[in-house]
Protein backbone atom coordinates (compact mmCIF):
# COMPACT_ATOMS: atom_id res chain seq x y z
CA UNK A 1 0.00 0.00 0.00
CA UNK A 2 1.28 3.44 -0.96
CA UNK A 3 1.60 5.70 2.09
CA UNK A 4 1.78 9.48 1.91
CA UNK A 5 3.27 10.66 5.18
CA UNK A 6 3.43 14.34 6.08
CA UNK A 7 5.32 15.16 9.24
CA UNK A 8 7.15 17.51 11.51
CA UNK A 9 9.46 16.25 14.22
CA UNK A 10 11.94 18.19 16.31
CA UNK A 11 12.83 17.17 19.86
CA UNK A 12 11.44 19.47 22.54
CA UNK A 13 9.34 21.54 20.10
CA UNK A 14 6.84 19.43 18.17
CA UNK A 15 6.22 16.03 16.61
CA UNK A 16 3.35 14.78 14.46
CA UNK A 17 2.94 12.48 11.46
CA UNK A 18 -0.15 12.30 9.24
CA UNK A 19 -0.71 9.19 7.09
CA UNK A 20 -3.11 10.35 4.45
CA UNK A 21 -4.36 7.05 3.01
CA UNK A 22 -5.34 5.81 6.48
CA UNK A 23 -6.76 9.05 7.91
CA UNK A 24 -4.30 8.45 10.72
CA UNK A 25 -2.44 10.89 12.94
CA UNK A 26 0.49 9.84 15.10
CA UNK A 27 1.11 12.41 17.83
CA UNK A 28 -0.26 15.92 17.73
CA UNK A 29 2.44 18.50 18.37
CA UNK A 30 2.20 22.23 17.86
CA UNK A 31 1.84 23.42 14.26
CA UNK A 32 -0.19 20.44 13.05
CA UNK A 33 -3.11 22.58 11.90
CA UNK A 34 -0.98 25.34 10.45
CA UNK A 35 0.85 22.66 8.46
CA UNK A 36 -2.06 20.51 7.27
CA UNK A 37 -4.79 23.17 6.93
CA UNK A 38 -7.96 21.61 5.42
CA UNK A 39 -6.27 18.23 5.03
CA UNK A 40 -6.58 17.76 8.78
CA UNK A 41 -10.25 17.03 8.12
CA UNK A 42 -9.21 13.65 6.73
CA UNK A 43 -7.94 12.55 10.12
CA UNK A 44 -10.32 10.09 11.74
CA UNK A 45 -8.01 8.39 14.26
CA UNK A 46 -5.28 10.09 16.29
CA UNK A 47 -2.86 8.07 18.42
CA UNK A 48 -0.79 9.89 21.04
CA UNK A 49 2.40 8.27 22.29
CA UNK A 50 2.90 10.10 25.60
CA UNK A 51 2.06 13.36 27.37
CA UNK A 52 5.25 15.37 26.73
CA UNK A 53 4.04 18.76 25.52
CA UNK A 54 5.84 18.56 22.17
CA UNK A 55 3.53 15.65 21.26
CA UNK A 56 0.13 17.05 22.25
CA UNK A 57 -0.12 20.82 22.17
CA UNK A 58 -1.68 20.78 18.67
CA UNK A 59 -4.73 18.95 20.03
CA UNK A 60 -6.88 21.91 21.08
CA UNK A 61 -7.00 23.48 17.66
CA UNK A 62 -7.16 20.14 15.88
CA UNK A 63 -10.24 19.36 17.91
CA UNK A 64 -11.78 22.76 17.67
CA UNK A 65 -11.76 22.67 13.87
CA UNK A 66 -12.49 18.99 13.31
CA UNK A 67 -14.79 17.70 16.04
CA UNK A 68 -18.01 16.13 14.75
CA UNK A 69 -20.26 13.38 16.02
CA UNK A 70 -18.05 10.38 16.80
CA UNK A 71 -14.88 11.88 15.30
CA UNK A 72 -12.01 12.32 15.60
CA UNK A 73 -11.19 9.41 17.87
CA UNK A 74 -8.18 10.15 20.06
CA UNK A 75 -6.26 7.31 21.69
CA UNK A 76 -3.77 7.92 24.47
CA UNK A 77 -1.79 5.87 27.05
CA UNK A 78 -4.24 5.11 29.83
CA UNK A 79 -2.28 6.51 32.76
CA UNK A 80 -1.52 9.96 31.32
CA UNK A 81 -3.29 12.32 33.70
CA UNK A 82 -2.39 15.42 31.71
CA UNK A 83 -4.11 14.11 28.57
CA UNK A 84 -7.23 13.45 30.63
CA UNK A 85 -6.91 17.04 31.96
CA UNK A 86 -6.65 18.30 28.39
CA UNK A 87 -9.80 16.36 27.47
CA UNK A 88 -11.73 18.02 30.31
CA UNK A 89 -10.36 21.46 29.51
CA UNK A 90 -11.11 21.03 25.80
CA UNK A 91 -14.75 20.17 26.59
CA UNK A 92 -15.11 23.28 28.77
CA UNK A 93 -13.18 25.64 26.54
CA UNK A 94 -14.86 24.59 23.28
CA UNK A 95 -18.20 22.97 24.21
CA UNK A 96 -18.94 22.19 20.55
CA UNK A 97 -16.10 19.63 20.51
CA UNK A 98 -18.14 17.15 22.53
CA UNK A 99 -18.31 14.86 19.46
CA UNK A 100 -14.65 13.96 19.86
CA UNK A 101 -14.06 10.52 21.36
CA UNK A 102 -11.20 10.10 23.87
CA UNK A 103 -10.09 6.51 24.37
CA UNK A 104 -7.43 5.42 26.84
CA UNK A 105 -5.46 2.38 25.66
CA UNK A 106 -2.89 0.03 27.12
CA UNK A 107 0.09 -2.03 26.02
CA UNK A 108 -0.73 -4.62 23.27
CA UNK A 109 -4.29 -3.34 22.80
CA UNK A 110 -5.49 -3.43 19.18
CA UNK A 111 -7.75 -0.82 17.60
CA UNK A 112 -9.34 -1.59 14.23
CA UNK A 113 -9.29 1.58 12.13
CA UNK A 114 -10.52 -0.20 9.01
CA UNK A 115 -12.00 -3.61 8.33
CA UNK A 116 -8.57 -4.98 7.39
CA UNK A 117 -6.24 -2.70 9.40
CA UNK A 118 -5.57 -2.41 13.11
CA UNK A 119 -3.23 -0.26 15.18
CA UNK A 120 -1.53 -1.97 18.09
CA UNK A 121 -0.06 -0.14 21.08
CA UNK A 122 3.36 -1.24 22.29
CA UNK A 123 4.73 0.05 25.56
CA UNK A 124 8.22 1.57 25.60
CA UNK A 125 10.46 2.77 28.41
CA UNK A 126 10.71 6.46 27.50
CA UNK A 127 8.92 7.18 30.79
CA UNK A 128 10.06 5.03 33.68
CA UNK A 129 7.08 3.34 35.36
CA UNK A 130 5.97 0.00 36.78
CA UNK A 131 4.82 -2.76 34.36
CA UNK A 132 1.12 -2.20 34.99
CA UNK A 133 1.29 1.54 34.23
CA UNK A 134 0.92 2.87 30.66
CA UNK A 135 2.51 6.26 30.11
CA UNK A 136 4.43 5.91 26.86
CA UNK A 137 3.54 3.82 23.81
CA UNK A 138 4.74 3.15 20.29
CA UNK A 139 2.35 1.92 17.59
CA UNK A 140 2.22 -0.71 14.85
CA UNK A 141 -0.18 -0.39 11.92
CA UNK A 142 -0.99 -3.90 10.68
CA UNK A 143 -2.91 -5.03 7.62
CA UNK A 144 -4.62 -8.42 7.80
CA UNK A 145 -5.37 -10.28 4.59
CA UNK A 146 -7.31 -13.50 4.14
CA UNK A 147 -5.26 -15.93 2.03
CA UNK A 148 -6.43 -19.26 0.65
CA UNK A 149 -4.61 -22.15 2.32
CA UNK A 150 -1.85 -23.59 0.10
CA UNK A 151 -3.58 -26.96 -0.22
CA UNK A 152 -6.53 -25.31 -2.01
CA UNK A 153 -4.56 -23.03 -4.35
CA UNK A 154 -4.73 -25.46 -7.29
CA UNK A 155 -8.54 -25.63 -7.27
CA UNK A 156 -10.59 -23.93 -10.02
CA UNK A 157 -12.90 -21.09 -8.81
CA UNK A 158 -16.06 -23.22 -8.73
CA UNK A 159 -14.35 -25.94 -6.69
CA UNK A 160 -13.06 -23.31 -4.27
CA UNK A 161 -16.58 -22.08 -3.72
CA UNK A 162 -17.81 -25.61 -3.00
CA UNK A 163 -14.86 -26.31 -0.73
CA UNK A 164 -15.57 -23.15 1.33
CA UNK A 165 -19.20 -24.18 1.68
CA UNK A 166 -18.20 -27.59 2.98
CA UNK A 167 -15.24 -26.76 5.31
CA UNK A 168 -16.26 -23.23 6.31
CA UNK A 169 -14.43 -19.95 5.62
CA UNK A 170 -12.34 -20.18 8.77
CA UNK A 171 -10.82 -23.48 7.61
CA UNK A 172 -10.27 -22.40 4.02
CA UNK A 173 -8.19 -19.29 4.68
CA UNK A 174 -5.22 -18.23 6.79
CA UNK A 175 -4.48 -14.69 7.88
CA UNK A 176 -1.45 -12.86 6.56
CA UNK A 177 -0.35 -9.92 8.71
CA UNK A 178 1.82 -7.13 7.29
CA UNK A 179 3.23 -4.25 9.32
CA UNK A 180 2.48 -1.30 7.05
CA UNK A 181 3.99 1.18 9.46
CA UNK A 182 5.72 1.14 12.82
CA UNK A 183 6.26 4.21 14.98
CA UNK A 184 8.60 4.23 17.96
CA UNK A 185 7.27 7.38 19.63
CA UNK A 186 9.90 8.77 22.00
CA UNK A 187 11.89 5.78 23.12
CA UNK A 188 15.34 4.45 23.78
CA UNK A 189 16.56 1.78 21.34
CA UNK A 190 14.85 -1.40 22.57
CA UNK A 191 12.97 -4.52 21.46
CA UNK A 192 13.55 -4.12 17.74
CA UNK A 193 12.17 -7.62 17.11
CA UNK A 194 8.72 -6.04 17.35
CA UNK A 195 9.39 -4.01 14.18
CA UNK A 196 10.56 -7.04 12.15
CA UNK A 197 9.16 -6.99 8.61
CA UNK A 198 7.81 -3.42 8.77
CA UNK A 199 7.31 -1.73 5.41
CA UNK A 200 8.08 1.60 7.08
CA UNK A 201 9.68 2.24 10.46
CA UNK A 202 9.54 5.78 11.85
CA UNK A 203 12.05 5.93 14.69
CA UNK A 204 13.23 8.77 16.82
CA UNK A 205 16.96 9.64 16.87
CA UNK A 206 17.18 12.56 19.28
CA UNK A 207 20.95 12.39 19.71
CA UNK A 208 23.51 11.82 16.98
CA UNK A 209 26.42 11.12 19.31
CA UNK A 210 28.20 14.42 18.65
CA UNK A 211 30.43 16.34 21.05
CA UNK A 212 27.50 18.57 22.09
CA UNK A 213 25.75 15.52 23.57
CA UNK A 214 27.89 15.65 26.67
CA UNK A 215 25.92 18.78 27.66
CA UNK A 216 23.23 18.07 30.23
CA UNK A 217 20.05 16.37 29.00
CA UNK A 218 17.01 18.52 29.93
CA UNK A 219 14.91 15.84 31.61
CA UNK A 220 15.15 12.25 32.69
CA UNK A 221 12.98 10.65 29.99
CA UNK A 222 14.89 8.27 27.76
CA UNK A 223 15.67 8.81 24.07
CA UNK A 224 17.55 7.16 21.19
CA UNK A 225 21.04 7.68 19.87
CA UNK A 226 21.24 7.61 16.06
CA UNK A 227 24.06 5.09 15.81
CA UNK A 228 22.22 2.63 18.04
CA UNK A 229 19.07 2.99 15.92
CA UNK A 230 20.97 2.25 12.71
CA UNK A 231 22.73 -0.74 14.25
CA UNK A 232 19.44 -2.18 15.53
CA UNK A 233 17.72 -1.65 12.14
CA UNK A 234 20.62 -3.41 10.39
CA UNK A 235 19.80 -6.56 12.38
CA UNK A 236 16.15 -6.82 11.33
CA UNK A 237 14.16 -6.66 8.09
CA UNK A 238 12.64 -3.21 7.49
CA UNK A 239 11.87 -1.84 4.02
CA UNK A 240 12.06 1.91 4.68
CA UNK A 241 13.49 3.81 7.62
CA UNK A 242 12.34 7.32 8.59
CA UNK A 243 14.38 9.14 11.22
CA UNK A 244 13.00 12.10 13.16
CA UNK A 245 12.89 13.88 16.53
CA UNK A 246 16.46 15.15 16.12
CA UNK A 247 17.63 17.72 18.62
CA UNK A 248 17.73 21.22 17.15
CA UNK A 249 21.28 21.60 18.51
CA UNK A 250 22.56 19.90 15.33
CA UNK A 251 22.92 21.40 11.86
CA UNK A 252 21.33 19.63 8.88
CA UNK A 253 24.74 18.66 7.55
CA UNK A 254 25.82 17.21 10.90
CA UNK A 255 22.72 15.01 10.93
CA UNK A 256 23.11 13.90 7.32
CA UNK A 257 26.77 13.14 7.77
CA UNK A 258 26.05 11.10 10.91
CA UNK A 259 23.32 9.12 9.09
CA UNK A 260 25.61 8.46 6.12
CA UNK A 261 28.50 7.24 8.18
CA UNK A 262 26.22 5.13 10.41
CA UNK A 263 24.61 3.44 7.40
CA UNK A 264 28.04 2.68 6.03
CA UNK A 265 29.29 1.34 9.34
CA UNK A 266 26.38 -1.08 9.71
CA UNK A 267 25.95 -1.92 6.00
CA UNK A 268 22.45 -0.46 5.87
CA UNK A 269 21.29 -0.25 2.25
CA UNK A 270 17.51 0.29 2.60
CA UNK A 271 16.04 3.73 1.80
CA UNK A 272 16.64 6.07 4.75
CA UNK A 273 14.60 9.29 4.98
CA UNK A 274 14.87 11.96 7.62
CA UNK A 275 12.78 14.79 9.01
CA UNK A 276 15.26 17.56 9.78
CA UNK A 277 14.74 19.97 12.70
CA UNK A 278 12.38 22.90 12.14
CA UNK A 279 10.89 21.66 8.88
CA UNK A 280 7.60 20.14 7.83
CA UNK A 281 8.03 17.41 5.21
CA UNK A 282 5.16 16.82 2.78
CA UNK A 283 5.92 13.32 1.54
CA UNK A 284 8.41 11.77 3.88
CA UNK A 285 8.86 8.63 1.78
CA UNK A 286 9.75 10.60 -1.34
CA UNK A 287 13.31 10.15 -2.55
CA UNK A 288 14.06 13.83 -2.11
CA UNK A 289 13.74 13.38 1.68
CA UNK A 290 16.37 10.69 1.65
CA UNK A 291 19.93 10.08 2.50
CA UNK A 292 19.93 6.95 0.35
ZN1 LIG B 1 9.38 14.34 22.13
Coordinates of C-alpha atoms and ligand atoms in Angstrom, one line a residue:
X1 CA 0.0 0.0 0.0
X2 CA 1.3 3.4 -1.0
X3 CA 1.6 5.7 2.1
X4 CA 1.8 9.5 1.9
X5 CA 3.3 10.7 5.2
X6 CA 3.4 14.3 6.1
X7 CA 5.3 15.2 9.2
X8 CA 7.1 17.5 11.5
X9 CA 9.5 16.2 14.2
X10 CA 11.9 18.2 16.3
X11 CA 12.8 17.2 19.9
X12 CA 11.4 19.5 22.5
X13 CA 9.3 21.5 20.1
X14 CA 6.8 19.4 18.2
X15 CA 6.2 16.0 16.6
X16 CA 3.3 14.8 14.5
X17 CA 2.9 12.5 11.5
X18 CA -0.2 12.3 9.2
X19 CA -0.7 9.2 7.1
X20 CA -3.1 10.4 4.5
X21 CA -4.4 7.0 3.0
X22 CA -5.3 5.8 6.5
X23 CA -6.8 9.1 7.9
X24 CA -4.3 8.4 10.7
X25 CA -2.4 10.9 12.9
X26 CA 0.5 9.8 15.1
X27 CA 1.1 12.4 17.8
X28 CA -0.3 15.9 17.7
X29 CA 2.4 18.5 18.4
X30 CA 2.2 22.2 17.9
X31 CA 1.8 23.4 14.3
X32 CA -0.2 20.4 13.1
X33 CA -3.1 22.6 11.9
X34 CA -1.0 25.3 10.4
X35 CA 0.8 22.7 8.5
X36 CA -2.1 20.5 7.3
X37 CA -4.8 23.2 6.9
X38 CA -8.0 21.6 5.4
X39 CA -6.3 18.2 5.0
X40 CA -6.6 17.8 8.8
X41 CA -10.3 17.0 8.1
X42 CA -9.2 13.7 6.7
X43 CA -7.9 12.5 10.1
X44 CA -10.3 10.1 11.7
X45 CA -8.0 8.4 14.3
X46 CA -5.3 10.1 16.3
X47 CA -2.9 8.1 18.4
X48 CA -0.8 9.9 21.0
X49 CA 2.4 8.3 22.3
X50 CA 2.9 10.1 25.6
X51 CA 2.1 13.4 27.4
X52 CA 5.2 15.4 26.7
X53 CA 4.0 18.8 25.5
X54 CA 5.8 18.6 22.2
X55 CA 3.5 15.6 21.3
X56 CA 0.1 17.0 22.2
X57 CA -0.1 20.8 22.2
X58 CA -1.7 20.8 18.7
X59 CA -4.7 19.0 20.0
X60 CA -6.9 21.9 21.1
X61 CA -7.0 23.5 17.7
X62 CA -7.2 20.1 15.9
X63 CA -10.2 19.4 17.9
X64 CA -11.8 22.8 17.7
X65 CA -11.8 22.7 13.9
X66 CA -12.5 19.0 13.3
X67 CA -14.8 17.7 16.0
X68 CA -18.0 16.1 14.7
X69 CA -20.3 13.4 16.0
X70 CA -18.0 10.4 16.8
X71 CA -14.9 11.9 15.3
X72 CA -12.0 12.3 15.6
X73 CA -11.2 9.4 17.9
X74 CA -8.2 10.1 20.1
X75 CA -6.3 7.3 21.7
X76 CA -3.8 7.9 24.5
X77 CA -1.8 5.9 27.0
X78 CA -4.2 5.1 29.8
X79 CA -2.3 6.5 32.8
X80 CA -1.5 10.0 31.3
X81 CA -3.3 12.3 33.7
X82 CA -2.4 15.4 31.7
X83 CA -4.1 14.1 28.6
X84 CA -7.2 13.4 30.6
X85 CA -6.9 17.0 32.0
X86 CA -6.6 18.3 28.4
X87 CA -9.8 16.4 27.5
X88 CA -11.7 18.0 30.3
X89 CA -10.4 21.5 29.5
X90 CA -11.1 21.0 25.8
X91 CA -14.8 20.2 26.6
X92 CA -15.1 23.3 28.8
X93 CA -13.2 25.6 26.5
X94 CA -14.9 24.6 23.3
X95 CA -18.2 23.0 24.2
X96 CA -18.9 22.2 20.5
X97 CA -16.1 19.6 20.5
X98 CA -18.1 17.1 22.5
X99 CA -18.3 14.9 19.5
X100 CA -14.7 14.0 19.9
X101 CA -14.1 10.5 21.4
X102 CA -11.2 10.1 23.9
X103 CA -10.1 6.5 24.4
X104 CA -7.4 5.4 26.8
X105 CA -5.5 2.4 25.7
X106 CA -2.9 0.0 27.1
X107 CA 0.1 -2.0 26.0
X108 CA -0.7 -4.6 23.3
X109 CA -4.3 -3.3 22.8
X110 CA -5.5 -3.4 19.2
X111 CA -7.7 -0.8 17.6
X112 CA -9.3 -1.6 14.2
X113 CA -9.3 1.6 12.1
X114 CA -10.5 -0.2 9.0
X115 CA -12.0 -3.6 8.3
X116 CA -8.6 -5.0 7.4
X117 CA -6.2 -2.7 9.4
X118 CA -5.6 -2.4 13.1
X119 CA -3.2 -0.3 15.2
X120 CA -1.5 -2.0 18.1
X121 CA -0.1 -0.1 21.1
X122 CA 3.4 -1.2 22.3
X123 CA 4.7 0.1 25.6
X124 CA 8.2 1.6 25.6
X125 CA 10.5 2.8 28.4
X126 CA 10.7 6.5 27.5
X127 CA 8.9 7.2 30.8
X128 CA 10.1 5.0 33.7
X129 CA 7.1 3.3 35.4
X130 CA 6.0 0.0 36.8
X131 CA 4.8 -2.8 34.4
X132 CA 1.1 -2.2 35.0
X133 CA 1.3 1.5 34.2
X134 CA 0.9 2.9 30.7
X135 CA 2.5 6.3 30.1
X136 CA 4.4 5.9 26.9
X137 CA 3.5 3.8 23.8
X138 CA 4.7 3.2 20.3
X139 CA 2.4 1.9 17.6
X140 CA 2.2 -0.7 14.9
X141 CA -0.2 -0.4 11.9
X142 CA -1.0 -3.9 10.7
X143 CA -2.9 -5.0 7.6
X144 CA -4.6 -8.4 7.8
X145 CA -5.4 -10.3 4.6
X146 CA -7.3 -13.5 4.1
X147 CA -5.3 -15.9 2.0
X148 CA -6.4 -19.3 0.6
X149 CA -4.6 -22.1 2.3
X150 CA -1.9 -23.6 0.1
X151 CA -3.6 -27.0 -0.2
X152 CA -6.5 -25.3 -2.0
X153 CA -4.6 -23.0 -4.3
X154 CA -4.7 -25.5 -7.3
X155 CA -8.5 -25.6 -7.3
X156 CA -10.6 -23.9 -10.0
X157 CA -12.9 -21.1 -8.8
X158 CA -16.1 -23.2 -8.7
X159 CA -14.4 -25.9 -6.7
X160 CA -13.1 -23.3 -4.3
X161 CA -16.6 -22.1 -3.7
X162 CA -17.8 -25.6 -3.0
X163 CA -14.9 -26.3 -0.7
X164 CA -15.6 -23.1 1.3
X165 CA -19.2 -24.2 1.7
X166 CA -18.2 -27.6 3.0
X167 CA -15.2 -26.8 5.3
X168 CA -16.3 -23.2 6.3
X169 CA -14.4 -20.0 5.6
X170 CA -12.3 -20.2 8.8
X171 CA -10.8 -23.5 7.6
X172 CA -10.3 -22.4 4.0
X173 CA -8.2 -19.3 4.7
X174 CA -5.2 -18.2 6.8
X175 CA -4.5 -14.7 7.9
X176 CA -1.4 -12.9 6.6
X177 CA -0.4 -9.9 8.7
X178 CA 1.8 -7.1 7.3
X179 CA 3.2 -4.2 9.3
X180 CA 2.5 -1.3 7.0
X181 CA 4.0 1.2 9.5
X182 CA 5.7 1.1 12.8
X183 CA 6.3 4.2 15.0
X184 CA 8.6 4.2 18.0
X185 CA 7.3 7.4 19.6
X186 CA 9.9 8.8 22.0
X187 CA 11.9 5.8 23.1
X188 CA 15.3 4.4 23.8
X189 CA 16.6 1.8 21.3
X190 CA 14.9 -1.4 22.6
X191 CA 13.0 -4.5 21.5
X192 CA 13.6 -4.1 17.7
X193 CA 12.2 -7.6 17.1
X194 CA 8.7 -6.0 17.4
X195 CA 9.4 -4.0 14.2
X196 CA 10.6 -7.0 12.1
X197 CA 9.2 -7.0 8.6
X198 CA 7.8 -3.4 8.8
X199 CA 7.3 -1.7 5.4
X200 CA 8.1 1.6 7.1
X201 CA 9.7 2.2 10.5
X202 CA 9.5 5.8 11.8
X203 CA 12.1 5.9 14.7
X204 CA 13.2 8.8 16.8
X205 CA 17.0 9.6 16.9
X206 CA 17.2 12.6 19.3
X207 CA 20.9 12.4 19.7
X208 CA 23.5 11.8 17.0
X209 CA 26.4 11.1 19.3
X210 CA 28.2 14.4 18.6
X211 CA 30.4 16.3 21.1
X212 CA 27.5 18.6 22.1
X213 CA 25.7 15.5 23.6
X214 CA 27.9 15.7 26.7
X215 CA 25.9 18.8 27.7
X216 CA 23.2 18.1 30.2
X217 CA 20.0 16.4 29.0
X218 CA 17.0 18.5 29.9
X219 CA 14.9 15.8 31.6
X220 CA 15.1 12.2 32.7
X221 CA 13.0 10.7 30.0
X222 CA 14.9 8.3 27.8
X223 CA 15.7 8.8 24.1
X224 CA 17.6 7.2 21.2
X225 CA 21.0 7.7 19.9
X226 CA 21.2 7.6 16.1
X227 CA 24.1 5.1 15.8
X228 CA 22.2 2.6 18.0
X229 CA 19.1 3.0 15.9
X230 CA 21.0 2.2 12.7
X231 CA 22.7 -0.7 14.3
X232 CA 19.4 -2.2 15.5
X233 CA 17.7 -1.7 12.1
X234 CA 20.6 -3.4 10.4
X235 CA 19.8 -6.6 12.4
X236 CA 16.2 -6.8 11.3
X237 CA 14.2 -6.7 8.1
X238 CA 12.6 -3.2 7.5
X239 CA 11.9 -1.8 4.0
X240 CA 12.1 1.9 4.7
X241 CA 13.5 3.8 7.6
X242 CA 12.3 7.3 8.6
X243 CA 14.4 9.1 11.2
X244 CA 13.0 12.1 13.2
X245 CA 12.9 13.9 16.5
X246 CA 16.5 15.1 16.1
X247 CA 17.6 17.7 18.6
X248 CA 17.7 21.2 17.2
X249 CA 21.3 21.6 18.5
X250 CA 22.6 19.9 15.3
X251 CA 22.9 21.4 11.9
X252 CA 21.3 19.6 8.9
X253 CA 24.7 18.7 7.5
X254 CA 25.8 17.2 10.9
X255 CA 22.7 15.0 10.9
X256 CA 23.1 13.9 7.3
X257 CA 26.8 13.1 7.8
X258 CA 26.1 11.1 10.9
X259 CA 23.3 9.1 9.1
X260 CA 25.6 8.5 6.1
X261 CA 28.5 7.2 8.2
X262 CA 26.2 5.1 10.4
X263 CA 24.6 3.4 7.4
X264 CA 28.0 2.7 6.0
X265 CA 29.3 1.3 9.3
X266 CA 26.4 -1.1 9.7
X267 CA 26.0 -1.9 6.0
X268 CA 22.5 -0.5 5.9
X269 CA 21.3 -0.2 2.3
X270 CA 17.5 0.3 2.6
X271 CA 16.0 3.7 1.8
X272 CA 16.6 6.1 4.8
X273 CA 14.6 9.3 5.0
X274 CA 14.9 12.0 7.6
X275 CA 12.8 14.8 9.0
X276 CA 15.3 17.6 9.8
X277 CA 14.7 20.0 12.7
X278 CA 12.4 22.9 12.1
X279 CA 10.9 21.7 8.9
X280 CA 7.6 20.1 7.8
X281 CA 8.0 17.4 5.2
X282 CA 5.2 16.8 2.8
X283 CA 5.9 13.3 1.5
X284 CA 8.4 11.8 3.9
X285 CA 8.9 8.6 1.8
X286 CA 9.7 10.6 -1.3
X287 CA 13.3 10.1 -2.5
X288 CA 14.1 13.8 -2.1
X289 CA 13.7 13.4 1.7
X290 CA 16.4 10.7 1.7
X291 CA 19.9 10.1 2.5
X292 CA 19.9 6.9 0.3
Ligands
LIG1 ZN1 9.4 14.3 22.1

